């Protein structure tokens, strides 16, 4: 039989192996370079498909993603006493840097068959704010929508403003926190469609803005294009098809 030392050594190895496997399985990393997680989850130029949960702790958000067959990543926001959890069900391609929010991918070993596996470290490049939007984006917007405000226009500074002035956004977020590449003032469905086609071609972020008073100022769209829809006030509903259309 084995000596007491051999039995202890065997037991110790078993424990170490168990801890190593558990740690590897529970390693949640971000989609950014080197596993960076400080930012909001993004899918190409979209926010993606997700379920919102109102957990107070990140650990609760992570556990909800772990037990969900559909979840491949989670985003957790914690600003003072306000918290929000997003359980994403579609591949996350990159993060949009933001304060007080993390985006983490579900470990491959926990993703069940049929779920969409995340693609880590496949970042979509967002043009830098300096110098304004790329020429092809500016040209596309000018030719596709009725009203667009670019950094070289007199109306841009006013058009880009969001109403939330919380210090953790305006100060902690930095000077680029409310600096979009352009602001589209949509007058019709065609304006929205044209703007979306332009930002998709340029591979930049886009944000819809209505009242401009969102809690996180998401509609300020740093590094992306604001599509302002406040002029689309009236709509009709086809009750047979359940389709609504602006008037």
mmCIF file of C-alpha atoms in Angstrom:
data_model
loop_
_atom_site.group_PDB
_atom_site.id
_atom_site.type_symbol
_atom_site.label_atom_id
_atom_site.label_comp_id
_atom_site.label_asym_id
_atom_site.label_seq_id
_atom_site.Cartn_x
_atom_site.Cartn_y
_atom_site.Cartn_z
ATOM 1 C CA UNK A 1 0.000 0.000 0.000
ATOM 2 C CA UNK A 2 0.924 3.670 -0.182
ATOM 3 C CA UNK A 3 2.683 5.436 2.638
ATOM 4 C CA UNK A 4 1.065 8.308 4.477
ATOM 5 C CA UNK A 5 3.291 10.738 2.546
ATOM 6 C CA UNK A 6 2.248 9.267 -0.821
ATOM 7 C CA UNK A 7 -1.432 9.434 0.110
ATOM 8 C CA UNK A 8 -1.085 13.086 1.165
ATOM 9 C CA UNK A 9 0.820 13.906 -2.013
ATOM 10 C CA UNK A 10 -1.871 12.260 -4.144
ATOM 11 C CA UNK A 11 -4.621 14.139 -2.323
ATOM 12 C CA UNK A 12 -2.745 17.439 -2.695
ATOM 13 C CA UNK A 13 -2.259 16.906 -6.444
ATOM 14 C CA UNK A 14 -5.953 16.121 -6.848
ATOM 15 C CA UNK A 15 -6.929 19.339 -5.066
ATOM 16 C CA UNK A 16 -4.504 21.453 -7.123
ATOM 17 C CA UNK A 17 -5.751 19.887 -10.359
ATOM 18 C CA UNK A 18 -9.355 20.539 -9.351
ATOM 19 C CA UNK A 19 -8.641 24.179 -8.513
ATOM 20 C CA UNK A 20 -6.749 24.672 -11.789
ATOM 21 C CA UNK A 21 -9.618 23.277 -13.856
ATOM 22 C CA UNK A 22 -12.177 25.323 -11.949
ATOM 23 C CA UNK A 23 -10.143 28.519 -12.366
ATOM 24 C CA UNK A 24 -9.756 27.975 -16.112
ATOM 25 C CA UNK A 25 -13.476 27.273 -16.500
ATOM 26 C CA UNK A 26 -14.433 30.361 -14.502
ATOM 27 C CA UNK A 27 -12.049 32.751 -16.270
ATOM 28 C CA UNK A 28 -14.272 35.526 -17.606
ATOM 29 C CA UNK A 29 -12.322 37.994 -19.751
ATOM 30 C CA UNK A 30 -13.228 40.992 -21.863
ATOM 31 C CA UNK A 31 -13.332 41.111 -25.678
ATOM 32 C CA UNK A 32 -10.673 43.823 -25.824
ATOM 33 C CA UNK A 33 -6.949 43.322 -26.475
ATOM 34 C CA UNK A 34 -5.352 41.288 -23.699
ATOM 35 C CA UNK A 35 -8.775 40.472 -22.267
ATOM 36 C CA UNK A 36 -9.615 44.099 -21.515
ATOM 37 C CA UNK A 37 -13.138 44.377 -20.091
ATOM 38 C CA UNK A 38 -13.553 48.057 -19.140
ATOM 39 C CA UNK A 39 -16.275 49.226 -21.498
ATOM 40 C CA UNK A 40 -19.659 48.457 -23.001
ATOM 41 C CA UNK A 41 -20.326 45.333 -25.082
ATOM 42 C CA UNK A 42 -20.645 45.999 -28.799
ATOM 43 C CA UNK A 43 -21.378 43.891 -31.879
ATOM 44 C CA UNK A 44 -19.999 45.568 -34.992
ATOM 45 C CA UNK A 45 -21.763 48.939 -34.955
ATOM 46 C CA UNK A 46 -24.668 47.671 -32.843
ATOM 47 C CA UNK A 47 -25.482 47.270 -29.155
ATOM 48 C CA UNK A 48 -26.430 43.657 -29.834
ATOM 49 C CA UNK A 49 -29.231 41.445 -28.534
ATOM 50 C CA UNK A 50 -29.588 41.132 -24.782
ATOM 51 C CA UNK A 51 -31.935 40.719 -21.821
ATOM 52 C CA UNK A 52 -31.880 43.398 -19.111
ATOM 53 C CA UNK A 53 -31.713 42.365 -15.474
ATOM 54 C CA UNK A 54 -31.630 44.626 -12.430
ATOM 55 C CA UNK A 55 -29.085 42.915 -10.223
ATOM 56 C CA UNK A 56 -27.221 44.937 -7.617
ATOM 57 C CA UNK A 57 -23.930 43.011 -7.866
ATOM 58 C CA UNK A 58 -21.735 41.940 -10.779
ATOM 59 C CA UNK A 59 -21.481 38.436 -9.318
ATOM 60 C CA UNK A 60 -25.258 38.034 -9.707
ATOM 61 C CA UNK A 61 -25.066 39.163 -13.324
ATOM 62 C CA UNK A 62 -22.222 36.721 -14.043
ATOM 63 C CA UNK A 63 -24.085 33.835 -12.385
ATOM 64 C CA UNK A 64 -27.225 34.588 -14.437
ATOM 65 C CA UNK A 65 -25.124 34.439 -17.614
ATOM 66 C CA UNK A 66 -23.427 31.229 -16.466
ATOM 67 C CA UNK A 67 -26.711 29.331 -16.003
ATOM 68 C CA UNK A 68 -28.327 30.723 -19.167
ATOM 69 C CA UNK A 69 -27.992 28.561 -22.272
ATOM 70 C CA UNK A 70 -28.383 31.598 -24.526
ATOM 71 C CA UNK A 71 -25.951 33.960 -22.780
ATOM 72 C CA UNK A 72 -22.446 34.308 -24.268
ATOM 73 C CA UNK A 73 -21.385 37.512 -22.470
ATOM 74 C CA UNK A 74 -22.588 39.978 -19.871
ATOM 75 C CA UNK A 75 -22.337 43.720 -19.350
ATOM 76 C CA UNK A 76 -22.616 45.202 -15.877
ATOM 77 C CA UNK A 77 -23.013 48.901 -15.073
ATOM 78 C CA UNK A 78 -22.464 50.314 -11.602
ATOM 79 C CA UNK A 79 -22.824 54.100 -11.217
ATOM 80 C CA UNK A 80 -23.218 55.169 -7.599
ATOM 81 C CA UNK A 81 -26.423 53.368 -6.515
ATOM 82 C CA UNK A 82 -27.636 52.604 -10.057
ATOM 83 C CA UNK A 83 -26.844 49.139 -11.446
ATOM 84 C CA UNK A 84 -27.870 47.282 -14.583
ATOM 85 C CA UNK A 85 -27.059 43.865 -16.044
ATOM 86 C CA UNK A 86 -27.256 42.892 -19.732
ATOM 87 C CA UNK A 87 -27.154 39.211 -20.734
ATOM 88 C CA UNK A 88 -25.956 39.108 -24.355
ATOM 89 C CA UNK A 89 -26.908 36.243 -26.650
ATOM 90 C CA UNK A 90 -24.938 37.161 -29.797
ATOM 91 C CA UNK A 91 -21.178 37.246 -30.440
ATOM 92 C CA UNK A 92 -19.476 40.295 -28.927
ATOM 93 C CA UNK A 93 -16.846 41.777 -31.250
ATOM 94 C CA UNK A 94 -15.394 44.653 -29.198
ATOM 95 C CA UNK A 95 -15.885 47.056 -26.325
ATOM 96 C CA UNK A 96 -16.725 50.745 -26.410
ATOM 97 C CA UNK A 97 -14.611 52.324 -23.638
ATOM 98 C CA UNK A 98 -16.847 53.735 -20.915
ATOM 99 C CA UNK A 99 -16.444 54.378 -17.196
ATOM 100 C CA UNK A 100 -18.169 52.249 -14.550
ATOM 101 C CA UNK A 101 -19.116 49.417 -16.919
ATOM 102 C CA UNK A 102 -17.549 46.040 -17.757
ATOM 103 C CA UNK A 103 -18.141 43.568 -20.568
ATOM 104 C CA UNK A 104 -17.022 39.971 -20.039
ATOM 105 C CA UNK A 105 -17.193 36.898 -22.259
ATOM 106 C CA UNK A 106 -18.512 33.583 -21.059
ATOM 107 C CA UNK A 107 -15.731 30.947 -20.884
ATOM 108 C CA UNK A 108 -15.836 28.574 -23.850
ATOM 109 C CA UNK A 109 -16.203 25.586 -21.524
ATOM 110 C CA UNK A 110 -19.469 26.983 -20.160
ATOM 111 C CA UNK A 111 -21.117 27.737 -23.498
ATOM 112 C CA UNK A 112 -23.723 25.100 -24.232
ATOM 113 C CA UNK A 113 -24.372 23.554 -27.602
ATOM 114 C CA UNK A 114 -26.470 25.838 -29.788
ATOM 115 C CA UNK A 115 -25.291 29.081 -28.190
ATOM 116 C CA UNK A 116 -23.314 31.581 -30.237
ATOM 117 C CA UNK A 117 -19.675 31.483 -29.146
ATOM 118 C CA UNK A 118 -17.957 34.808 -28.531
ATOM 119 C CA UNK A 119 -15.029 35.922 -30.648
ATOM 120 C CA UNK A 120 -12.411 37.436 -28.316
ATOM 121 C CA UNK A 121 -9.982 40.150 -29.348
ATOM 122 C CA UNK A 122 -11.616 40.864 -32.714
ATOM 123 C CA UNK A 123 -11.857 44.594 -32.252
ATOM 124 C CA UNK A 124 -13.662 46.862 -34.664
ATOM 125 C CA UNK A 125 -11.589 49.983 -35.162
ATOM 126 C CA UNK A 126 -13.408 53.195 -34.286
ATOM 127 C CA UNK A 127 -11.861 56.303 -35.844
ATOM 128 C CA UNK A 128 -10.293 58.762 -33.426
ATOM 129 C CA UNK A 129 -12.207 61.936 -32.695
ATOM 130 C CA UNK A 130 -9.325 64.208 -33.743
ATOM 131 C CA UNK A 131 -9.805 65.633 -37.215
ATOM 132 C CA UNK A 132 -13.505 64.859 -37.402
ATOM 133 C CA UNK A 133 -15.181 61.944 -39.167
ATOM 134 C CA UNK A 134 -13.473 60.108 -42.023
ATOM 135 C CA UNK A 135 -14.078 61.785 -45.386
ATOM 136 C CA UNK A 136 -16.098 58.873 -46.770
ATOM 137 C CA UNK A 137 -18.461 58.956 -43.766
ATOM 138 C CA UNK A 138 -18.998 62.711 -43.978
ATOM 139 C CA UNK A 139 -19.602 62.524 -47.736
ATOM 140 C CA UNK A 140 -22.009 59.603 -47.326
ATOM 141 C CA UNK A 141 -24.042 61.386 -44.641
ATOM 142 C CA UNK A 142 -24.253 64.624 -46.623
ATOM 143 C CA UNK A 143 -25.606 62.765 -49.630
ATOM 144 C CA UNK A 144 -27.955 60.431 -47.717
ATOM 145 C CA UNK A 145 -29.807 62.573 -45.148
ATOM 146 C CA UNK A 146 -31.563 65.935 -45.212
ATOM 147 C CA UNK A 147 -29.881 67.399 -42.106
ATOM 148 C CA UNK A 148 -26.481 66.463 -40.698
ATOM 149 C CA UNK A 149 -24.175 68.428 -38.392
ATOM 150 C CA UNK A 150 -20.434 67.786 -38.636
ATOM 151 C CA UNK A 151 -17.618 69.194 -36.447
ATOM 152 C CA UNK A 152 -16.884 71.923 -39.003
ATOM 153 C CA UNK A 153 -20.455 73.292 -38.848
ATOM 154 C CA UNK A 154 -21.594 76.141 -36.578
ATOM 155 C CA UNK A 155 -24.504 74.072 -35.230
ATOM 156 C CA UNK A 156 -22.423 71.052 -34.201
ATOM 157 C CA UNK A 157 -21.630 72.118 -30.618
ATOM 158 C CA UNK A 158 -25.298 72.669 -29.840
ATOM 159 C CA UNK A 159 -26.551 69.654 -31.798
ATOM 160 C CA UNK A 160 -24.282 67.159 -30.013
ATOM 161 C CA UNK A 161 -25.382 68.079 -26.457
ATOM 162 C CA UNK A 162 -27.091 65.620 -24.118
ATOM 163 C CA UNK A 163 -29.049 66.814 -21.114
ATOM 164 C CA UNK A 164 -27.506 64.707 -18.347
ATOM 165 C CA UNK A 165 -24.829 66.679 -16.478
ATOM 166 C CA UNK A 166 -23.934 64.169 -13.759
ATOM 167 C CA UNK A 167 -20.328 64.716 -12.695
ATOM 168 C CA UNK A 168 -19.396 61.025 -12.972
ATOM 169 C CA UNK A 169 -20.203 61.283 -16.704
ATOM 170 C CA UNK A 170 -19.025 64.776 -17.578
ATOM 171 C CA UNK A 171 -15.848 64.664 -15.454
ATOM 172 C CA UNK A 172 -14.928 60.998 -15.002
ATOM 173 C CA UNK A 173 -15.824 60.303 -18.632
ATOM 174 C CA UNK A 174 -13.242 62.753 -19.941
ATOM 175 C CA UNK A 175 -13.380 65.395 -22.650
ATOM 176 C CA UNK A 176 -14.295 62.912 -25.389
ATOM 177 C CA UNK A 177 -17.318 61.602 -23.499
ATOM 178 C CA UNK A 178 -19.757 63.791 -25.486
ATOM 179 C CA UNK A 179 -17.881 64.058 -28.772
ATOM 180 C CA UNK A 180 -19.644 62.233 -31.592
ATOM 181 C CA UNK A 181 -18.345 62.211 -35.153
ATOM 182 C CA UNK A 182 -21.610 63.634 -36.499
ATOM 183 C CA UNK A 183 -25.223 64.361 -35.575
ATOM 184 C CA UNK A 184 -28.017 63.370 -37.962
ATOM 185 C CA UNK A 185 -31.395 65.063 -37.446
ATOM 186 C CA UNK A 186 -33.722 62.504 -39.016
ATOM 187 C CA UNK A 187 -36.803 63.865 -40.782
ATOM 188 C CA UNK A 188 -38.029 60.584 -42.251
ATOM 189 C CA UNK A 189 -37.557 56.816 -42.300
ATOM 190 C CA UNK A 190 -35.306 57.289 -45.321
ATOM 191 C CA UNK A 191 -33.010 59.548 -43.278
ATOM 192 C CA UNK A 192 -32.638 56.871 -40.607
ATOM 193 C CA UNK A 193 -31.986 54.180 -43.204
ATOM 194 C CA UNK A 194 -29.441 56.338 -45.021
ATOM 195 C CA UNK A 195 -27.576 57.197 -41.820
ATOM 196 C CA UNK A 196 -27.436 53.558 -40.721
ATOM 197 C CA UNK A 197 -26.039 52.500 -44.105
ATOM 198 C CA UNK A 198 -23.313 55.156 -43.807
ATOM 199 C CA UNK A 199 -22.184 54.216 -40.298
ATOM 200 C CA UNK A 200 -22.238 50.507 -41.177
ATOM 201 C CA UNK A 201 -19.988 51.164 -44.175
ATOM 202 C CA UNK A 202 -17.623 53.258 -42.036
ATOM 203 C CA UNK A 203 -17.686 50.696 -39.172
ATOM 204 C CA UNK A 204 -18.363 53.231 -36.426
ATOM 205 C CA UNK A 205 -20.851 53.188 -33.582
ATOM 206 C CA UNK A 206 -24.307 54.766 -33.834
ATOM 207 C CA UNK A 207 -26.811 55.846 -31.175
ATOM 208 C CA UNK A 208 -30.469 56.815 -31.436
ATOM 209 C CA UNK A 209 -31.393 59.973 -29.520
ATOM 210 C CA UNK A 210 -34.893 61.160 -28.684
ATOM 211 C CA UNK A 211 -35.123 63.280 -25.522
ATOM 212 C CA UNK A 212 -31.319 63.231 -24.963
ATOM 213 C CA UNK A 213 -31.782 62.722 -21.223
ATOM 214 C CA UNK A 214 -30.695 59.075 -20.800
ATOM 215 C CA UNK A 215 -29.219 58.195 -17.419
ATOM 216 C CA UNK A 216 -25.839 57.183 -18.892
ATOM 217 C CA UNK A 217 -25.790 59.723 -21.752
ATOM 218 C CA UNK A 218 -25.460 56.801 -24.172
ATOM 219 C CA UNK A 219 -27.078 58.968 -26.855
ATOM 220 C CA UNK A 220 -24.027 61.269 -26.830
ATOM 221 C CA UNK A 221 -22.279 58.500 -28.797
ATOM 222 C CA UNK A 222 -18.534 59.232 -28.355
ATOM 223 C CA UNK A 223 -16.657 58.196 -31.488
ATOM 224 C CA UNK A 224 -19.907 57.466 -33.328
ATOM 225 C CA UNK A 225 -22.882 59.075 -35.057
ATOM 226 C CA UNK A 226 -25.963 60.363 -33.238
ATOM 227 C CA UNK A 227 -29.234 59.758 -35.072
ATOM 228 C CA UNK A 228 -31.679 62.225 -33.538
ATOM 229 C CA UNK A 229 -35.290 61.064 -34.031
ATOM 230 C CA UNK A 230 -37.134 63.719 -32.028
ATOM 231 C CA UNK A 231 -38.788 65.064 -35.203
ATOM 232 C CA UNK A 232 -40.433 61.683 -35.870
ATOM 233 C CA UNK A 233 -43.314 62.391 -33.472
ATOM 234 C CA UNK A 234 -46.321 60.953 -35.295
ATOM 235 C CA UNK A 235 -46.885 57.413 -36.509
ATOM 236 C CA UNK A 236 -49.600 55.125 -37.769
ATOM 237 C CA UNK A 237 -50.199 51.474 -36.899
ATOM 238 C CA UNK A 238 -51.362 48.750 -39.274
ATOM 239 C CA UNK A 239 -53.247 46.509 -36.842
ATOM 240 C CA UNK A 240 -53.382 43.598 -39.294
ATOM 241 C CA UNK A 241 -49.594 43.383 -39.688
ATOM 242 C CA UNK A 242 -48.704 45.042 -36.332
ATOM 243 C CA UNK A 243 -46.316 47.370 -38.182
ATOM 244 C CA UNK A 244 -45.964 51.016 -37.183
ATOM 245 C CA UNK A 245 -44.761 53.718 -39.578
ATOM 246 C CA UNK A 246 -43.931 57.412 -38.995
ATOM 247 C CA UNK A 247 -46.182 59.946 -40.679
#
